[in-house]
PDB file of C-alpha atoms and ligand atoms in Angstrom:
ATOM      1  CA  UNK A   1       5.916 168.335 195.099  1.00  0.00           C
ATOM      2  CA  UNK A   2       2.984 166.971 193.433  1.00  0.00           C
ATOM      3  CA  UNK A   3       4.967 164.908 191.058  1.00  0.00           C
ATOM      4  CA  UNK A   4       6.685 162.903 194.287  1.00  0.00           C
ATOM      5  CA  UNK A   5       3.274 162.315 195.441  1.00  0.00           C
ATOM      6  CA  UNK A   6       1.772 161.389 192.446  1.00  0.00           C
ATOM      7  CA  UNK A   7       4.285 159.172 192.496  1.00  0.00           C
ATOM      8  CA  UNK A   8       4.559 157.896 195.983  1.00  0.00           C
ATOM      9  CA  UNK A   9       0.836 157.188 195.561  1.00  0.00           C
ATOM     10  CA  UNK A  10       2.128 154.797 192.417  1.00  0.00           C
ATOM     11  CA  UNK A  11       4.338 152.857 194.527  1.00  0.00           C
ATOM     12  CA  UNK A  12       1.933 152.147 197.440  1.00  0.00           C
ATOM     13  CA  UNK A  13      -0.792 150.849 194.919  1.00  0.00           C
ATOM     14  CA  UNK A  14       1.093 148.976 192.137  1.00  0.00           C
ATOM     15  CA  UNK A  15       4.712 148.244 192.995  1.00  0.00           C
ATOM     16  CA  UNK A  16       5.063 147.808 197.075  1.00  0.00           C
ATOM     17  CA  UNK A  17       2.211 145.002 196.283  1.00  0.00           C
ATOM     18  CA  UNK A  18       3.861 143.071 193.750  1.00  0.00           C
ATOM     19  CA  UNK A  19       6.939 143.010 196.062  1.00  0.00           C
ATOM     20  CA  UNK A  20       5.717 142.532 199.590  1.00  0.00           C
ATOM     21  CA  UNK A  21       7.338 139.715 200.292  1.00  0.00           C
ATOM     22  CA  UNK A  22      11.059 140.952 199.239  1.00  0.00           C
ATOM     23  CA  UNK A  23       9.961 144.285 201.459  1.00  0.00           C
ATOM     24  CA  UNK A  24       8.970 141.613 204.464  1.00  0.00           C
ATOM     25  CA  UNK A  25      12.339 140.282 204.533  1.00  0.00           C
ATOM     26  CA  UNK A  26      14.530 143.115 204.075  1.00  0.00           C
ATOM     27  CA  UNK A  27      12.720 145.046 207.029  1.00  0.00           C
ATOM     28  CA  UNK A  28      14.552 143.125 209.567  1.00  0.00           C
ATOM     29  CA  UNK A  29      17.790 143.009 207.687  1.00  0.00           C
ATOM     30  CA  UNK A  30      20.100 143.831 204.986  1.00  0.00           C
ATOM     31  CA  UNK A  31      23.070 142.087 203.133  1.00  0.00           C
ATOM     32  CA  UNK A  32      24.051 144.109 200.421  1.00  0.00           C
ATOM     33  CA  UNK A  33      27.305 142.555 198.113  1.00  0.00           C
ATOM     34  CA  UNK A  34      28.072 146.013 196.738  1.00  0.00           C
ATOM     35  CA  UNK A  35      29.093 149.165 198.017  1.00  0.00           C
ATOM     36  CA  UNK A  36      28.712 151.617 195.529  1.00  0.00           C
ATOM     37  CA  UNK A  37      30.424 155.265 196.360  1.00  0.00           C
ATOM     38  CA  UNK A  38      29.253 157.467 193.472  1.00  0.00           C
ATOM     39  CA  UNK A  39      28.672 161.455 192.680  1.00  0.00           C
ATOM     40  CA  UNK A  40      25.065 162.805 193.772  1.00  0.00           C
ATOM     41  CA  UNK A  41      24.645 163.558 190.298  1.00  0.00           C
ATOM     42  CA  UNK A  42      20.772 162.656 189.212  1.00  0.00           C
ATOM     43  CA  UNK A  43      21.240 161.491 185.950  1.00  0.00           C
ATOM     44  CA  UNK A  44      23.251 158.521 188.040  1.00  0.00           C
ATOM     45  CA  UNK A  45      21.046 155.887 189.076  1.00  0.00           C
ATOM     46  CA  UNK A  46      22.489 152.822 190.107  1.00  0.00           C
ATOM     47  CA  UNK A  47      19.908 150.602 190.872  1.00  0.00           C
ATOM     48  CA  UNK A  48      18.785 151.499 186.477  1.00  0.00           C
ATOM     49  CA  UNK A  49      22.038 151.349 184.944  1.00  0.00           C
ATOM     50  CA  UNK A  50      23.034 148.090 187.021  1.00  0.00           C
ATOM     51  CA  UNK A  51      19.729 146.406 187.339  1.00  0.00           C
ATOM     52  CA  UNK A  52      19.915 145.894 190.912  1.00  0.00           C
ATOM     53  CA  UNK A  53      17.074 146.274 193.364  1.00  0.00           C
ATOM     54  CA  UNK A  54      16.374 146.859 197.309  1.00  0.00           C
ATOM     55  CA  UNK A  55      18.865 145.021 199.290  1.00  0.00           C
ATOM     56  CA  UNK A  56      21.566 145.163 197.110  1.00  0.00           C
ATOM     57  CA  UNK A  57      23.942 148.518 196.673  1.00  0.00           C
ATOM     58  CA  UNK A  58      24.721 150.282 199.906  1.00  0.00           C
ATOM     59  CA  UNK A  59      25.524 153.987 198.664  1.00  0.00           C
ATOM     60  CA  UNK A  60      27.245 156.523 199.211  1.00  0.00           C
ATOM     61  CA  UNK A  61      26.619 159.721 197.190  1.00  0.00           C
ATOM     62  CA  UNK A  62      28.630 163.193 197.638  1.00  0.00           C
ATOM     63  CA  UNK A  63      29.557 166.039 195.337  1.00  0.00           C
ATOM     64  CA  UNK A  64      31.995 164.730 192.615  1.00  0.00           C
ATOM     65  CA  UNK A  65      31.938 161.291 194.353  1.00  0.00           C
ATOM     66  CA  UNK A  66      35.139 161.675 196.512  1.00  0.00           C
ATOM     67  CA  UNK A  67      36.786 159.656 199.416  1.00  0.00           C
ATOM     68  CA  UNK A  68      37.947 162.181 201.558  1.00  0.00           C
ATOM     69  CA  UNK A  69      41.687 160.803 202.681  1.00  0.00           C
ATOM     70  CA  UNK A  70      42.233 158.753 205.780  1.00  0.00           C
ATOM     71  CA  UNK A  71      43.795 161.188 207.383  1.00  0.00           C
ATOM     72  CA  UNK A  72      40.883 163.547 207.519  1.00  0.00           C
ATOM     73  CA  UNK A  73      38.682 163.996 210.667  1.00  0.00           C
ATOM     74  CA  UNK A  74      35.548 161.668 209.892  1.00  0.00           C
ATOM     75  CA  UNK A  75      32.857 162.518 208.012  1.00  0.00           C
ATOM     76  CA  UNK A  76      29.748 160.833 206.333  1.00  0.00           C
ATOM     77  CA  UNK A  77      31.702 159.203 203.056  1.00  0.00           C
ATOM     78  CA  UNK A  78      34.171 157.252 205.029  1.00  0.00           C
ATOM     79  CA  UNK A  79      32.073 156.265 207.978  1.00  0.00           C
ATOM     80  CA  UNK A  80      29.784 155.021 205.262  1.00  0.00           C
ATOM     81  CA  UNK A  81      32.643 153.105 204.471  1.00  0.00           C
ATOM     82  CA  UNK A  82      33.978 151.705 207.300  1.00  0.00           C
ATOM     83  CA  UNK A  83      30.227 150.271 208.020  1.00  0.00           C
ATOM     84  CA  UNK A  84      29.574 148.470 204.787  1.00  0.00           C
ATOM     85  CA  UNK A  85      33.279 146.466 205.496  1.00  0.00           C
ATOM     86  CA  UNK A  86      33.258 146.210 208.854  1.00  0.00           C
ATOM     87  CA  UNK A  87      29.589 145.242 209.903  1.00  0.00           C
ATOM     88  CA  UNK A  88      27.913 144.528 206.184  1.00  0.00           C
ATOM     89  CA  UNK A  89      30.774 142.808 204.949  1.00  0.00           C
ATOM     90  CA  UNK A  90      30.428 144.215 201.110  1.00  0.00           C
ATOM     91  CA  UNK A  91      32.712 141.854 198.742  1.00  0.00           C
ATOM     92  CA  UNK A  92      32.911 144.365 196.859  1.00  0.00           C
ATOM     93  CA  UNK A  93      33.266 148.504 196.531  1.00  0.00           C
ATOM     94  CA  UNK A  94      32.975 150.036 193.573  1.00  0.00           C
ATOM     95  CA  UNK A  95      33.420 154.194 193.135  1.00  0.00           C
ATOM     96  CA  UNK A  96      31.803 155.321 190.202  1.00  0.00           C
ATOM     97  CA  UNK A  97      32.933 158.674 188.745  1.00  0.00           C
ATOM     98  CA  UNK A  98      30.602 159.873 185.254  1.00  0.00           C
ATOM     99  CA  UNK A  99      30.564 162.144 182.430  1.00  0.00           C
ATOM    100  CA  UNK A 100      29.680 166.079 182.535  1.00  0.00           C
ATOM    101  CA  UNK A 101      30.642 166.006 186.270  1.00  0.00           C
ATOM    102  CA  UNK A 102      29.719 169.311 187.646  1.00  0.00           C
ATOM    103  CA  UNK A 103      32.161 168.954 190.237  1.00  0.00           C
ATOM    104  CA  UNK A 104      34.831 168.206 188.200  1.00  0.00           C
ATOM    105  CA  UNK A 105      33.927 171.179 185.708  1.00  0.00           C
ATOM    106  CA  UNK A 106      34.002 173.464 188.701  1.00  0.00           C
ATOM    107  CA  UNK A 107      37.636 172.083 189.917  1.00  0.00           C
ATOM    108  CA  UNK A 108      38.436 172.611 186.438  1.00  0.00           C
ATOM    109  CA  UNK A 109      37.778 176.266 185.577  1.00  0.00           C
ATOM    110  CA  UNK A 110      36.736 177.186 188.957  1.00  0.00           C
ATOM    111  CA  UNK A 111      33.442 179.397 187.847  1.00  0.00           C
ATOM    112  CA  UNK A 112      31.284 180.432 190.739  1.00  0.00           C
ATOM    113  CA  UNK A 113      33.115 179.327 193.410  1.00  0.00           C
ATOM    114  CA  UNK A 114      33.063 182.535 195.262  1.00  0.00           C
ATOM    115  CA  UNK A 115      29.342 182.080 196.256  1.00  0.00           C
ATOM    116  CA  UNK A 116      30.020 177.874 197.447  1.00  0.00           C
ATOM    117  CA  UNK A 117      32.532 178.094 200.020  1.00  0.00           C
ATOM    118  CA  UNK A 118      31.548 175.232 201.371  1.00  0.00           C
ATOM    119  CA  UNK A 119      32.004 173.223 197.976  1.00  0.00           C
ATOM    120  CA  UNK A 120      35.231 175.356 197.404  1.00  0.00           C
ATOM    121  CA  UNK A 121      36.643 173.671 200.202  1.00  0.00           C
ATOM    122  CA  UNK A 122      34.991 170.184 199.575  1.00  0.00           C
ATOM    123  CA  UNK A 123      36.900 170.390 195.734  1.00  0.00           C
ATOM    124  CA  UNK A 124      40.193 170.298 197.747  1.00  0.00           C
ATOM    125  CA  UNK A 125      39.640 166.593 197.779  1.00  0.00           C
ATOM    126  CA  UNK A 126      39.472 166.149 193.869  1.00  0.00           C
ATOM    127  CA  UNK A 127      42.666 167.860 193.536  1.00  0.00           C
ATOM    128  CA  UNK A 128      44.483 164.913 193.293  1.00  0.00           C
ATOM    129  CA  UNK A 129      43.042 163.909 189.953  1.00  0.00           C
ATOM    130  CA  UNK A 130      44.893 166.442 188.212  1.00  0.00           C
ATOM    131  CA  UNK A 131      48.407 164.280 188.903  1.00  0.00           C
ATOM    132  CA  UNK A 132      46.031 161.185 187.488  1.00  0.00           C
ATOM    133  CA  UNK A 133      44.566 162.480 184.406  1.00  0.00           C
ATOM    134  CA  UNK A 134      44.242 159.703 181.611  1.00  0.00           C
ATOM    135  CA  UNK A 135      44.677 159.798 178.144  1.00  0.00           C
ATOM    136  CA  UNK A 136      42.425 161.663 175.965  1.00  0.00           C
ATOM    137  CA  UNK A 137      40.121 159.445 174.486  1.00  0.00           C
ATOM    138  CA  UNK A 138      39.032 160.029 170.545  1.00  0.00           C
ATOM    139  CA  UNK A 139      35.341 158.985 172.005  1.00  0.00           C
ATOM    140  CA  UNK A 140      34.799 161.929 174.048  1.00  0.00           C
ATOM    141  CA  UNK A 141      34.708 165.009 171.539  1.00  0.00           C
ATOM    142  CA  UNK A 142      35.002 168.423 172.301  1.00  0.00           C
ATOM    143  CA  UNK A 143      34.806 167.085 176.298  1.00  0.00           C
ATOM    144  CA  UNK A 144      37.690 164.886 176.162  1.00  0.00           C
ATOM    145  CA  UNK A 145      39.437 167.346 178.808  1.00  0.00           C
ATOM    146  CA  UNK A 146      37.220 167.221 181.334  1.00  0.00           C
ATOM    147  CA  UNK A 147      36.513 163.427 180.760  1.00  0.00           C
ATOM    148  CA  UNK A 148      40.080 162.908 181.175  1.00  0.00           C
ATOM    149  CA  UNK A 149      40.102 164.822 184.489  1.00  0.00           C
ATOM    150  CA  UNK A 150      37.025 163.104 185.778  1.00  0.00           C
ATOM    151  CA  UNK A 151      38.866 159.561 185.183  1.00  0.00           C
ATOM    152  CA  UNK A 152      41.707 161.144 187.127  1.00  0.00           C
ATOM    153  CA  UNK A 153      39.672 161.653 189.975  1.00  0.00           C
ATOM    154  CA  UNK A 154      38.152 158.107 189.927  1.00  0.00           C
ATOM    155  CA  UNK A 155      42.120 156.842 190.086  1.00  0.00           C
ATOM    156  CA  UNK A 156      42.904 159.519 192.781  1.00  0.00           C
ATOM    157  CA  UNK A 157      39.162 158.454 194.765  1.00  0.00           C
ATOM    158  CA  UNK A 158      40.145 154.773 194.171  1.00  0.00           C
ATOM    159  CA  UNK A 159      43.576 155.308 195.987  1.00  0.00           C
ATOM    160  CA  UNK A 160      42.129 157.508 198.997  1.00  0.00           C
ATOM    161  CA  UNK A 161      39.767 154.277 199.012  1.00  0.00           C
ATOM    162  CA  UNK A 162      42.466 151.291 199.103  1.00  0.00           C
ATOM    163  CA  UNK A 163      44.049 154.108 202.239  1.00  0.00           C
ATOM    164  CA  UNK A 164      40.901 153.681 204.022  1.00  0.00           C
ATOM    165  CA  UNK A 165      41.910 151.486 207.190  1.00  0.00           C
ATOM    166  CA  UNK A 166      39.306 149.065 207.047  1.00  0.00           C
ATOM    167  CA  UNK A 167      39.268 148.707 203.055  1.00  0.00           C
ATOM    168  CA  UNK A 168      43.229 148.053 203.411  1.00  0.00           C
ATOM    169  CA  UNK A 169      42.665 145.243 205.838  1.00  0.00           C
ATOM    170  CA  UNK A 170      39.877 143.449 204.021  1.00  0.00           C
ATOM    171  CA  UNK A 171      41.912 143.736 200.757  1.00  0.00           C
ATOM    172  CA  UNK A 172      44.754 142.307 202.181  1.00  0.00           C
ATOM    173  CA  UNK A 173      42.432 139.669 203.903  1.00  0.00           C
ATOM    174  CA  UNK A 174      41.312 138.522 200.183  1.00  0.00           C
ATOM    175  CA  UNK A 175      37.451 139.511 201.710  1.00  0.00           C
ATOM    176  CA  UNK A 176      36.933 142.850 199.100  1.00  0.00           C
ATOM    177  CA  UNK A 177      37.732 143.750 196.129  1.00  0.00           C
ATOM    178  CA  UNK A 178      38.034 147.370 195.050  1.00  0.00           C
ATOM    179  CA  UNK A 179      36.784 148.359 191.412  1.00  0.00           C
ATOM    180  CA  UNK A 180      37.210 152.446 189.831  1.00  0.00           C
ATOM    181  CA  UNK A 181      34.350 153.029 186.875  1.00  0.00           C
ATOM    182  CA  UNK A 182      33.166 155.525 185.007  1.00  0.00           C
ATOM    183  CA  UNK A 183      29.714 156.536 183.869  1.00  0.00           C
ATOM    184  CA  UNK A 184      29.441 158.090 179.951  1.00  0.00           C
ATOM    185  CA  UNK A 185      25.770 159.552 180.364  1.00  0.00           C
ATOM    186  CA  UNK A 186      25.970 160.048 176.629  1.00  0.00           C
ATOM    187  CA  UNK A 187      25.998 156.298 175.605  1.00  0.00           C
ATOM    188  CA  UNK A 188      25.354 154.476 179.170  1.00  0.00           C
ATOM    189  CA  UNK A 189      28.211 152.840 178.898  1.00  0.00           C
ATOM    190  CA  UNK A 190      30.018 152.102 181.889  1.00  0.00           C
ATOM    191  CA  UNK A 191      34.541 151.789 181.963  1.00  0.00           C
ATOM    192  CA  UNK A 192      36.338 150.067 184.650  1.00  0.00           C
ATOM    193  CA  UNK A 193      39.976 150.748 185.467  1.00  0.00           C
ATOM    194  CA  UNK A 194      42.028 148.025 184.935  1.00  0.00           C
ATOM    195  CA  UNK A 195      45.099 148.433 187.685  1.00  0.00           C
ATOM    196  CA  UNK A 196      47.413 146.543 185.196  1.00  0.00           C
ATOM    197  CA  UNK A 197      47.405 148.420 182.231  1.00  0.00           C
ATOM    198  CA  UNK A 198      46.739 151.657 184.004  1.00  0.00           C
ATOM    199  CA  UNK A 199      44.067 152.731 181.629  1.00  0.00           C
ATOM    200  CA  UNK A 200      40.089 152.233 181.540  1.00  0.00           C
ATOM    201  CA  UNK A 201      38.184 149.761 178.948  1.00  0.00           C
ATOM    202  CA  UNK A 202      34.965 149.042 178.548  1.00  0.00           C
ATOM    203  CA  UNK A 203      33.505 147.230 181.312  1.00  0.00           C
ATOM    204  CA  UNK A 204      31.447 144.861 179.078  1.00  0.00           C
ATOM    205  CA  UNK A 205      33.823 143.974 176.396  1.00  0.00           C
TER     206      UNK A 205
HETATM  207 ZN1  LIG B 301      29.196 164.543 189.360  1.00  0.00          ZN
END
């Protein structure tokens, strides 16, 4: 724990000071343009690998970043969801799958799942992906099976996305735009699926 203190102590002295006044106005409100639905994964960080700040990604974060379908009784993922259209207004959501997913690997070869019934029942959602896998790519070595599963599951996540009610509507209402990406932790590159050619690419060209 000392660390987080250590640190907490670092942000009350050096950086809450030198932005006070962006703190002052985002205590009474926020406007975010960006919801961002990714995998709790630590070696994600959004606000690093996107350069954003306070105020601007509303996130969700769950175990192999899924969108658990519409049909589903609710739960935190989707009401996250439904908020960030419906009241924030978000132009755009973006679900953000990455490399060396744990979650993935685990829906994969299904080690240890006998002690996590809870995430046993939670990988039901990423089954999908396996009906979505993408094409090996020569870039990702001796992991290119799993990589190609975890893009899977950002086109299956994507879908269950577009099903949500409110996402549906606002697409169709030409207010949000829905983008699938993946993470490589490797080279911090970051793919976006393109809907046309049914296949990722680099997100900056
Ligand atoms: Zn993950």
């Amino acid at each position: 724990m000392q660390r987080l203190l250590e640190g907490h102590k670092k942000f009350l002295s050096e950086v809450f000071p030198r932005r006070r006044d962006q703190f002052h106005l985002l205590a009474e409100s926020q406007a975010p343009e960006w919801l961002f639905i990714t995998c709790s994964d630590s070696r994600v960080l959004p606000d690093l690998i996107l350069g954003t700040g306070p105020g601007d990604l509303f996130i969700t974060r769950n175990a192999g970043n899924v969108v658990p379908v519409a049909a589903n009784d609710v739960d935190g993922c989707t009401a996250t969801i439904e908020y960030a259209v419906e009241v924030l207004k978000v132009k755009h959501a973006i679900l953000c799958g990455h490399s060396d997913c744990g979650a993935m690997k685990a829906a994969l070869d299904r080690k240890g799942l006998e002690k996590l019934p809870k995430a046993s029942r939670w990988l039901q959602h990423v089954e999908a992906a396996f009906s979505h896998r993408q094409p090996l790519n020569p870039g990702d070595g001796p992991h290119a099976e799993l990589a190609s599963l975890i893009r899977g599951n950002v086109v299956a996540q994507l879908l269950n996305l577009k099903a949500q009610p409110s996402v549906a509507r606002a697409v169709m209402e030409g207010r949000l735009e829905v983008h699938g990406w993946y993470y490589e932790i490797l080279s911090g590159r970051i793919e976006r699926f393109d809907e046309d050619a049914r296949r990722f690419v680099p997100l900056i060209a």
